[in-house]
Short mmCIF file of C-alpha atoms in Angstrom, two decimals:
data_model
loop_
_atom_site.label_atom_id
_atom_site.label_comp_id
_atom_site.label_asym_id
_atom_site.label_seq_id
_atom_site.Cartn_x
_atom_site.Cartn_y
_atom_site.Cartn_z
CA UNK A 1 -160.70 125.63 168.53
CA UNK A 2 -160.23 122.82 165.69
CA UNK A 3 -157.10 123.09 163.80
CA UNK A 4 -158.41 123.11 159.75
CA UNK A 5 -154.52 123.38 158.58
CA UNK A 6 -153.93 120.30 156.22
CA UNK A 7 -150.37 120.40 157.39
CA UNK A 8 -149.10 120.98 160.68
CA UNK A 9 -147.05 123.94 161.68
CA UNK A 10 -144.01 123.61 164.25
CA UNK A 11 -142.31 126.10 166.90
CA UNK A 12 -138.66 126.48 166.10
CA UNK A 13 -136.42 126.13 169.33
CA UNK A 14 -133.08 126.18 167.93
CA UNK A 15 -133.17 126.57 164.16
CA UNK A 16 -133.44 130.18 162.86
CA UNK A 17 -135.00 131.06 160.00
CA UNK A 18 -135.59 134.17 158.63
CA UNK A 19 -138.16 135.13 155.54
CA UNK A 20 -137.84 137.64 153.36
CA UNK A 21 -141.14 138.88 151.40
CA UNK A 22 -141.87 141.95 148.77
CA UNK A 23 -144.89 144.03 149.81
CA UNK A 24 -146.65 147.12 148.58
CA UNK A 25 -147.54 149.82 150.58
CA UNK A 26 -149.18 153.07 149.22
CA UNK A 27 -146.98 156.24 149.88
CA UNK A 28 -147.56 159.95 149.27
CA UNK A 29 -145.14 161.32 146.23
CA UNK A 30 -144.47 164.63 147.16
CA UNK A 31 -142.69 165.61 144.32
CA UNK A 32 -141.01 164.09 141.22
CA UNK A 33 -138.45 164.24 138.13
CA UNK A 34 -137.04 162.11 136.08
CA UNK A 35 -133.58 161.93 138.40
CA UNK A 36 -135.45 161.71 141.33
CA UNK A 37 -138.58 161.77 143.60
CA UNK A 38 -139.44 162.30 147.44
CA UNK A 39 -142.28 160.62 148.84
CA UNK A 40 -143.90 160.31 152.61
CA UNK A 41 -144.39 156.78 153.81
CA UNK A 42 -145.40 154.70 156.62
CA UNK A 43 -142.59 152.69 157.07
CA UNK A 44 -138.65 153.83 157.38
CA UNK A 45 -136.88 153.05 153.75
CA UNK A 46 -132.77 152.59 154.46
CA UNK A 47 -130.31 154.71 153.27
CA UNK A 48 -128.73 152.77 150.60
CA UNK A 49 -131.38 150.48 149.61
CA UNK A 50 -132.74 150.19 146.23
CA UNK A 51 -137.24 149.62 146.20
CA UNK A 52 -138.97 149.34 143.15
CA UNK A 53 -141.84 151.91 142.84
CA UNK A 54 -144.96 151.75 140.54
CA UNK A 55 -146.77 154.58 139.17
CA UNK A 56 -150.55 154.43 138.48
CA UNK A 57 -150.93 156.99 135.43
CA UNK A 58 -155.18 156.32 134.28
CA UNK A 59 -154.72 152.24 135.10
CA UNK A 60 -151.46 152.30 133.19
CA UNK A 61 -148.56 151.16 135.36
CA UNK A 62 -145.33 152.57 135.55
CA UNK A 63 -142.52 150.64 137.32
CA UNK A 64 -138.97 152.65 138.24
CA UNK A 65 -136.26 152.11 140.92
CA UNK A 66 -135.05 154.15 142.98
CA UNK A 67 -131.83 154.21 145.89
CA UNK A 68 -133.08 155.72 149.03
CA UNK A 69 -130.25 159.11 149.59
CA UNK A 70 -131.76 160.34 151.74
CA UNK A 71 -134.62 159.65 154.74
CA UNK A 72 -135.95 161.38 158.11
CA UNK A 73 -138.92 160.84 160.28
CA UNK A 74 -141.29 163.61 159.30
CA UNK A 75 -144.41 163.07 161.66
CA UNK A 76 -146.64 160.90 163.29
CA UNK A 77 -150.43 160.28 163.02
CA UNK A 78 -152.80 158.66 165.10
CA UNK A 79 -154.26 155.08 163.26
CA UNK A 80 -158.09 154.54 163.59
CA UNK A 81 -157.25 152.29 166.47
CA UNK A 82 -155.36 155.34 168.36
CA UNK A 83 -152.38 153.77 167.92
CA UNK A 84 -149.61 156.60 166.54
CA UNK A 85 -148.55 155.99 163.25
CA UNK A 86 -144.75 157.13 162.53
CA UNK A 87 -144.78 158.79 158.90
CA UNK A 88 -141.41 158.99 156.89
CA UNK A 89 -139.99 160.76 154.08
CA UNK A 90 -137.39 160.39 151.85
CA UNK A 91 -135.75 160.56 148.92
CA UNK A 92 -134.94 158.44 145.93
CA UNK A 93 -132.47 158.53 143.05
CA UNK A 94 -133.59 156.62 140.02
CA UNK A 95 -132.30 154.54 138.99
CA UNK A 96 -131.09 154.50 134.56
CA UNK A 97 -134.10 154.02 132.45
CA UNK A 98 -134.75 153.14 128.84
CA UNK A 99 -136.15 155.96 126.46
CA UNK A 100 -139.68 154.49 126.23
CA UNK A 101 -139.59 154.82 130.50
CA UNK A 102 -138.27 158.20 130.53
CA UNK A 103 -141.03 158.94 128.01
CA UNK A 104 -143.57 157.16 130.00
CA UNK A 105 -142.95 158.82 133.07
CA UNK A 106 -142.14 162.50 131.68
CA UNK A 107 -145.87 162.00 130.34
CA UNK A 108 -146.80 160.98 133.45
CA UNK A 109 -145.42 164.38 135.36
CA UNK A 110 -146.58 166.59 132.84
CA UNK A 111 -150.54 164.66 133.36
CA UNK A 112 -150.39 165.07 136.96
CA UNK A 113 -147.48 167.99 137.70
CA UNK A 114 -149.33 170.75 140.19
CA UNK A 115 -146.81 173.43 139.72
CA UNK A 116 -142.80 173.78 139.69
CA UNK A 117 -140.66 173.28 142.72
CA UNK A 118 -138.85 176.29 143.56
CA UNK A 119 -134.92 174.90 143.33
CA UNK A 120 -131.72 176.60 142.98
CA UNK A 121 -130.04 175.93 139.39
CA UNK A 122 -127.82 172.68 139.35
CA UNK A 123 -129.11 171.49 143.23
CA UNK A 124 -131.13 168.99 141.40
CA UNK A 125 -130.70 166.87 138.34
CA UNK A 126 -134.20 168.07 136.56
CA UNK A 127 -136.39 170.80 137.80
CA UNK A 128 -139.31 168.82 139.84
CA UNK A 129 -142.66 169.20 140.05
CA UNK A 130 -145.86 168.64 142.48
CA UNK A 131 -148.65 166.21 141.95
CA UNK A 132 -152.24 166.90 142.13
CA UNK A 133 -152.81 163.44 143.54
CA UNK A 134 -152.00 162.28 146.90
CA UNK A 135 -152.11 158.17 146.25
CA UNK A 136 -150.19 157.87 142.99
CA UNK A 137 -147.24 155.37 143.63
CA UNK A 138 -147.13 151.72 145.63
CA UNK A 139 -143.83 151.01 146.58
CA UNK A 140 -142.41 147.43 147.20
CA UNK A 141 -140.60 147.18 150.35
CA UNK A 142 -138.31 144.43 150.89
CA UNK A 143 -137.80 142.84 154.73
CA UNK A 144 -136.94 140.14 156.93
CA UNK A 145 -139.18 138.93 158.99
CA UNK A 146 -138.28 135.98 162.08
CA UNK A 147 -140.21 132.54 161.57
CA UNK A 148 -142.06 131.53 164.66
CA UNK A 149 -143.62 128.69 163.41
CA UNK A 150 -143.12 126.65 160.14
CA UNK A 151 -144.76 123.92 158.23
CA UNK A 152 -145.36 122.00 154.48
CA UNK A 153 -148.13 124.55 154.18
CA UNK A 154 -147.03 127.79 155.64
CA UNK A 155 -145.59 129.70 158.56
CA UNK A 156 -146.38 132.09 160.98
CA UNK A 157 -143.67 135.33 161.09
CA UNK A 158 -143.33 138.40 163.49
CA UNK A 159 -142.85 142.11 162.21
CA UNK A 160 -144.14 145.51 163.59
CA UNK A 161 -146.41 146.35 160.64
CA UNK A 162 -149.62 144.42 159.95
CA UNK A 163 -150.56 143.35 156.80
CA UNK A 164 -154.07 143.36 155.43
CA UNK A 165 -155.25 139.64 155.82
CA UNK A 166 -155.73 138.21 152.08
CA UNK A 167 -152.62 140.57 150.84
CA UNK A 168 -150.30 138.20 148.35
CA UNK A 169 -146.66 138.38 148.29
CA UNK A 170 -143.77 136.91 146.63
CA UNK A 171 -141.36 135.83 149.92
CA UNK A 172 -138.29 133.93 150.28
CA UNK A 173 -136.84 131.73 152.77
CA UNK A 174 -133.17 131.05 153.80
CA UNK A 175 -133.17 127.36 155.59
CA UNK A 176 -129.27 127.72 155.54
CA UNK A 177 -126.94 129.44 153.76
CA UNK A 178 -127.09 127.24 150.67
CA UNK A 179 -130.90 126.80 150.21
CA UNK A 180 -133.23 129.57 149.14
CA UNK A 181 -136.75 128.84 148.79
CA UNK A 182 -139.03 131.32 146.88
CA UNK A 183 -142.52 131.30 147.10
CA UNK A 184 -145.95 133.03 146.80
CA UNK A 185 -147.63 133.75 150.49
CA UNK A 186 -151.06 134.67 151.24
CA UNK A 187 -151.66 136.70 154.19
CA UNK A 188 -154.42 133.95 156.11
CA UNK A 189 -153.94 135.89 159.44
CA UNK A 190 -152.79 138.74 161.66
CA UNK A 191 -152.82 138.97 165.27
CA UNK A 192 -151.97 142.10 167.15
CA UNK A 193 -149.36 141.28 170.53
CA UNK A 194 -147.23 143.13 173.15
CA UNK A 195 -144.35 142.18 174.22
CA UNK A 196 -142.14 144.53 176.70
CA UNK A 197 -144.40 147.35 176.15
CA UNK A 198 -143.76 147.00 172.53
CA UNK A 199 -146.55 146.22 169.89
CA UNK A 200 -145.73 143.59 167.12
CA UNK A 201 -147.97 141.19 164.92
CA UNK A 202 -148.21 137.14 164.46
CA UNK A 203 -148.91 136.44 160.83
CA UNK A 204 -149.93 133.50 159.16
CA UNK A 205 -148.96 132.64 155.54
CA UNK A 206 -149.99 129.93 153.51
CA UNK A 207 -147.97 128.78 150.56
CA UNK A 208 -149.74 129.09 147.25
CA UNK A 209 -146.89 127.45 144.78
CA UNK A 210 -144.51 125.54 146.95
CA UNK A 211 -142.88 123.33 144.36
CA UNK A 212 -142.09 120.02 144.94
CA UNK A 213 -138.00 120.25 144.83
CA UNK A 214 -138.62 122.84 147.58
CA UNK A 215 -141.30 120.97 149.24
CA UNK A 216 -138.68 118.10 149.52
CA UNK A 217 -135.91 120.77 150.99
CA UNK A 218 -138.44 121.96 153.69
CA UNK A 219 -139.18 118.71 154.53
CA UNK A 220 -135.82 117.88 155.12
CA UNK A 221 -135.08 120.52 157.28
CA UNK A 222 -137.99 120.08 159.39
CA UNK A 223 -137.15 116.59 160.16
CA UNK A 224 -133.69 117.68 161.37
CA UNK A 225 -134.56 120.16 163.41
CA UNK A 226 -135.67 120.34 166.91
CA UNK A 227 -138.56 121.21 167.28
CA UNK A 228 -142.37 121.59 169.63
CA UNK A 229 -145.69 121.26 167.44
CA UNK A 230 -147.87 124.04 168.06
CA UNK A 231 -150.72 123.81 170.80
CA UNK A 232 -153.04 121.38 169.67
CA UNK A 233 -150.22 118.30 169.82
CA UNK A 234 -147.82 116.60 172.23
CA UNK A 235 -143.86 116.50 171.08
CA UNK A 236 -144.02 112.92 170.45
CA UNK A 237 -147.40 113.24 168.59
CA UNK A 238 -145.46 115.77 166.14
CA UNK A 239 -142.78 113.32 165.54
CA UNK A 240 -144.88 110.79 164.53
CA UNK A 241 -146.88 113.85 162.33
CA UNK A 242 -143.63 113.69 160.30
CA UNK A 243 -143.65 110.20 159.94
CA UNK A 244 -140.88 109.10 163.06
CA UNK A 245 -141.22 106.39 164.60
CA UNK A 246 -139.72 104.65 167.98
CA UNK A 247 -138.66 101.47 168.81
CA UNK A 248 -136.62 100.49 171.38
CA UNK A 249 -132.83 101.35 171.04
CA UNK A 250 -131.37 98.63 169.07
CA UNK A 251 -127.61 97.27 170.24
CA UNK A 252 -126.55 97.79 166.72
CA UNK A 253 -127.79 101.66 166.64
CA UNK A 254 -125.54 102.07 169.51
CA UNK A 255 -122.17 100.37 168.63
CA UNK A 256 -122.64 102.18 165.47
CA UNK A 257 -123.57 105.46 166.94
CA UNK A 258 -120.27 104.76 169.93
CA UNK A 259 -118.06 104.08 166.39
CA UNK A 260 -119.58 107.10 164.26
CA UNK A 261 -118.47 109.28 167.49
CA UNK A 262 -115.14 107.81 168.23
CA UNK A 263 -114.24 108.53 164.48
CA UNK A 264 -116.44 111.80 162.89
CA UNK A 265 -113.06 113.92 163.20
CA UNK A 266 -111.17 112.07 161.24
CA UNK A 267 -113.24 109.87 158.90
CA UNK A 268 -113.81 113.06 156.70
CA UNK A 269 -117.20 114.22 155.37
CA UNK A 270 -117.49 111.67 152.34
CA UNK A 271 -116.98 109.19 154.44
CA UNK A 272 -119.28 110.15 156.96
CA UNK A 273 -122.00 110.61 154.64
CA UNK A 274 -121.32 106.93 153.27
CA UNK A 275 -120.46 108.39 149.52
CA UNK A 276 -117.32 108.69 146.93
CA UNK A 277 -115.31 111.88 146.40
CA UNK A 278 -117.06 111.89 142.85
CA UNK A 279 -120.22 111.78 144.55
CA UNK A 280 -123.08 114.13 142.57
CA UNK A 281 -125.37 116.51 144.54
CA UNK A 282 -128.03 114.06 144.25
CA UNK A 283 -126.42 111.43 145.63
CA UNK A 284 -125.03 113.29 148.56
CA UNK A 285 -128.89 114.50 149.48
CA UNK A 286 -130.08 111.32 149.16
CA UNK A 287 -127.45 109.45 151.28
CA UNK A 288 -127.87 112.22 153.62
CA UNK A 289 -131.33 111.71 154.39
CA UNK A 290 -131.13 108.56 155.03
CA UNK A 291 -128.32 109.35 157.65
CA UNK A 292 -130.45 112.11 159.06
CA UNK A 293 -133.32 110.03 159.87
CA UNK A 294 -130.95 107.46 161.09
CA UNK A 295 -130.01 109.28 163.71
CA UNK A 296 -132.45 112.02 164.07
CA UNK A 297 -133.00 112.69 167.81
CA UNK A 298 -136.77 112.31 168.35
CA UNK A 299 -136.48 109.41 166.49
CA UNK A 300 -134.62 107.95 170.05
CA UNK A 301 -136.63 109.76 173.02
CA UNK A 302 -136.16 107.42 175.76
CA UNK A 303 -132.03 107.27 174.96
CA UNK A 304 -129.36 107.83 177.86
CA UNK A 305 -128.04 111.14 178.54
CA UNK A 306 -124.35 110.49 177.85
CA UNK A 307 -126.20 108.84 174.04
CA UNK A 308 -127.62 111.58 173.30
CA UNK A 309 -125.01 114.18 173.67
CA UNK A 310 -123.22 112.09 171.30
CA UNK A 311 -125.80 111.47 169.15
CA UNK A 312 -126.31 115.37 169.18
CA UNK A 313 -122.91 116.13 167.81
CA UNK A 314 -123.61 113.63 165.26
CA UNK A 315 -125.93 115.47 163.99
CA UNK A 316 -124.58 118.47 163.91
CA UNK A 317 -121.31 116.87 162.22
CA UNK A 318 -123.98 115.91 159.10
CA UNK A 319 -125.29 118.83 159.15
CA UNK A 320 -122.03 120.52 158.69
CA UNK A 321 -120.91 117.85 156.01
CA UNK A 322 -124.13 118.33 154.07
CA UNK A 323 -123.60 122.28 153.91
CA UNK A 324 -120.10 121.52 152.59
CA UNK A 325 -120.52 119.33 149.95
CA UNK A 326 -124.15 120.64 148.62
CA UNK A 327 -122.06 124.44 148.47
CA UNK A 328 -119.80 124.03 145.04
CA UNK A 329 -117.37 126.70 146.35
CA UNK A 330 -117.25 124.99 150.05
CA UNK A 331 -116.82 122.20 148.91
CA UNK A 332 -114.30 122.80 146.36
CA UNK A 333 -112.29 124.40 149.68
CA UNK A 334 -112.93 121.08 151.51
CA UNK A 335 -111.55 119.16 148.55
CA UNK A 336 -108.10 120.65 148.81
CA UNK A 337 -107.66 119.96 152.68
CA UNK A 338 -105.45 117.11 153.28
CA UNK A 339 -108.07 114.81 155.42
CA UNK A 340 -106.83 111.45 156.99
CA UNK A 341 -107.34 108.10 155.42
CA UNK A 342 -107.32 106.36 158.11
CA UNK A 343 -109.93 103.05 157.80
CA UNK A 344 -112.54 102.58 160.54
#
């Protein structure tokens, strides 16, 4: 099957990367207040956890919060497919709201209230009511999904739930712990597997407003990170996707990869990214990259064994150096560690 993708995905081997997107899912309000409201869903919500839950009220939208207090499995339902369907319900405080909201939605109960819920006096904050309609609310669920594959264009994540193909989300992705990249993803596939006995889905996202300060960051990573292109390439024909190239080992890449080695522990991480102690952000990414692709290890395929371990914790020593000195508050740590001067 041709590959129509503009850009080219890759598998991750060793980096992990985990997305997190917002999506809606219709739920069942069983009954509501303006403390409070109890709901039946499809998906478990987490004791604790705060979801943001819209209202439809005659195509006007009302948008509260909630914290989840309390949440059970309440039955299960076979899917069109046959596949059993695990239904939850729980409850949600809500969160403080302004007087026009608790207007809003105190209109909104009276419009749709089915009759009074039989409570003892004081269990709950306001007396709650019923609905008369079973598909009032969406709720936005929060979740973390694993990245499988990633690319310039999009990614491909695993989860347990489908999602309709063409849904869009806002999502967010955590490349390390310094670099956040939000974006909008459209749902382009959604492939059901099993895996020991176990049911999960493959779905493919496409970025829709990537911009390009975090096009630049994902690029980055990607080009430091091992990696395998997807099916329809051999390894070395990614590298060159991402614009490596290989010529043979040069003496002077080795002496000064043998030298960068001997040295990394003490030479400090300014001087190992080549830049001042009064070095700006900017500078540090840019002299970074250059190191990176420097030694980048499928830039050198066809180096020894006992090179490439070395060149390996090279690497990894950037790496580590970047992370510090991007992070204000690790590097500000870093700053006040007494680190050898000693010249190489």
């Amino acid at each position: 099957m041709e590959d129509k993708r503009r850009h080219k995905r890759f598998i991750l081997n060793v980096a992990e990367v985990k997305a997190k997107m917002m999506f809606a899912t219709e739920v069942k309000v069983i009954d509501i207040s303006i403390g409070g409201i109890s709901l039946k869903a499809n998906r478990r919500l987490n004791l604790g956890n705060e979801y943001a839950l819209k209202l439809d009220d005659n195509n006007k939208v009302i948008a509260v919060k909630g914290t989840v207090v309390w949440s059970s499995l309440g039955e299960c339902k076979a899917a069109a497919d046959g596949e059993v369907v695990p239904i939850y319900t729980a409850g949600l405080k809500l969160a403080d709201m302004p007087m026009e909201r608790i207007d809003e939605l105190q209109n909104f109960i009276e419009g749709h209230k089915k009759n009074a819920v039989n409570v003892k006096e004081g269990k709950r904050l306001n007396v709650r009511v019923h609905l008369d309609n079973a598909d009032t609310a969406v709720l936005n669920i929060p979740a973390s999904y694993k990245v499988r594959e990633i690319g310039l264009g999009g990614l491909l994540i695993e989860c347990l739930q489908d999602i309709e193909i063409g849904s869009i989300m806002p999502m967010s992705l955590s490349l390390h712990e310094d670099k956040l990249i939000k974006v909008t993803g459209r749902v382009a596939s959604c492939r059901g597997e099993f895996s020991d006995g176990q049911k999960h889905y493959a779905i493919g996202l496409e970025f829709l407003d990537l911009t390009d300060k975090d096009r630049e960051a994902l690029t980055t990573f990607i080009a430091c990170c091992p990696f395998v292109e997807d099916g329809n390439m051999k390894e070395e024909d990614a590298n060159q996707a991402l614009g490596a190239n290989f010529p043979a080992i040069s003496q002077e890449f080795i002496d000064k990869l043998e030298h960068f080695y001997k040295w990394h522990k003490t030479m400090g991480y300014y001087k190992a990214l080549g830049v001042t102690e009064w070095a700006t952000s900017q500078q540090i990414k840019h002299a970074f990259l250059t190191m990176a692709k420097e030694f980048h290890p499928d830039k050198h395929p066809n180096i020894p064994q006992d090179l490439k371990e070395k060149n390996e914790v090279v690497v990894v020593y950037l790496n580590e150096a970047y992370s510090t000195l991007m992070n204000p508050r690790l590097r500000k740590q870093y700053d006040r560690i007494p680190v050898s001067r000693v010249r190489h």
